[in-house]
XYZ file of C-alpha atoms in Angstrom:
55
model
C 12.530 -7.463 11.612
C 12.285 -8.213 7.921
C 13.613 -5.732 5.398
C 11.110 -3.308 3.839
C 10.008 -4.171 0.321
C 7.688 -2.139 -1.882
C 6.677 -5.340 -3.659
C 5.794 -6.995 -0.342
C 3.628 -3.979 0.520
C 1.853 -4.279 -2.827
C 1.469 -8.007 -2.223
C -0.276 -7.373 1.107
C -2.625 -4.931 -0.588
C -3.338 -7.350 -3.422
C -3.988 -10.231 -1.009
C -6.403 -8.142 1.068
C -8.338 -6.905 -1.941
C -8.523 -10.392 -3.477
C -9.885 -11.677 -0.161
C -12.541 -8.942 -0.324
C -13.523 -10.080 -3.813
C -12.278 -7.035 -5.721
C -11.862 -7.380 -9.491
C -8.390 -7.621 -10.980
C -8.984 -4.306 -12.761
C -9.741 -2.475 -9.503
C -6.813 -4.149 -7.723
C -4.456 -2.974 -10.479
C -5.857 0.551 -10.148
C -5.226 0.623 -6.391
C -1.798 -1.027 -6.483
C -0.787 1.337 -9.303
C -1.795 4.340 -7.216
C 0.156 2.998 -4.229
C 3.168 2.231 -6.433
C 3.326 5.883 -7.527
C 3.154 7.072 -3.899
C 6.463 5.290 -3.223
C 8.100 8.131 -5.183
C 6.514 10.843 -3.042
C 6.549 9.483 0.527
C 9.278 8.048 2.695
C 8.547 4.905 4.683
C 8.373 7.024 7.845
C 5.927 9.496 6.268
C 3.683 6.654 5.105
C 3.823 5.101 8.572
C 2.764 8.363 10.230
C -0.039 8.872 7.706
C -1.385 5.383 8.393
C -1.120 5.780 12.169
C -2.961 9.130 12.034
C -5.914 7.392 10.393
C -6.725 5.812 13.774
C -6.996 9.119 15.676
C-alpha cells in the first residue's frame, strides 16, 4: 500500500472537481476546507466518517 499523503488526497479532490467542471475558485474553497480538517481529524477518524456516509 502506498504511503498516506495529504497532498495526494487534495489532488484526488481537485481532479474529481475539475472533472465535474467546478471553477478554480470553488475548488480552492473546498480543498482549503479539507486542508484545515487535517489538523482536526486523524486518518482513522476521517476513514470512519467517510465509511459512515454509506450507511
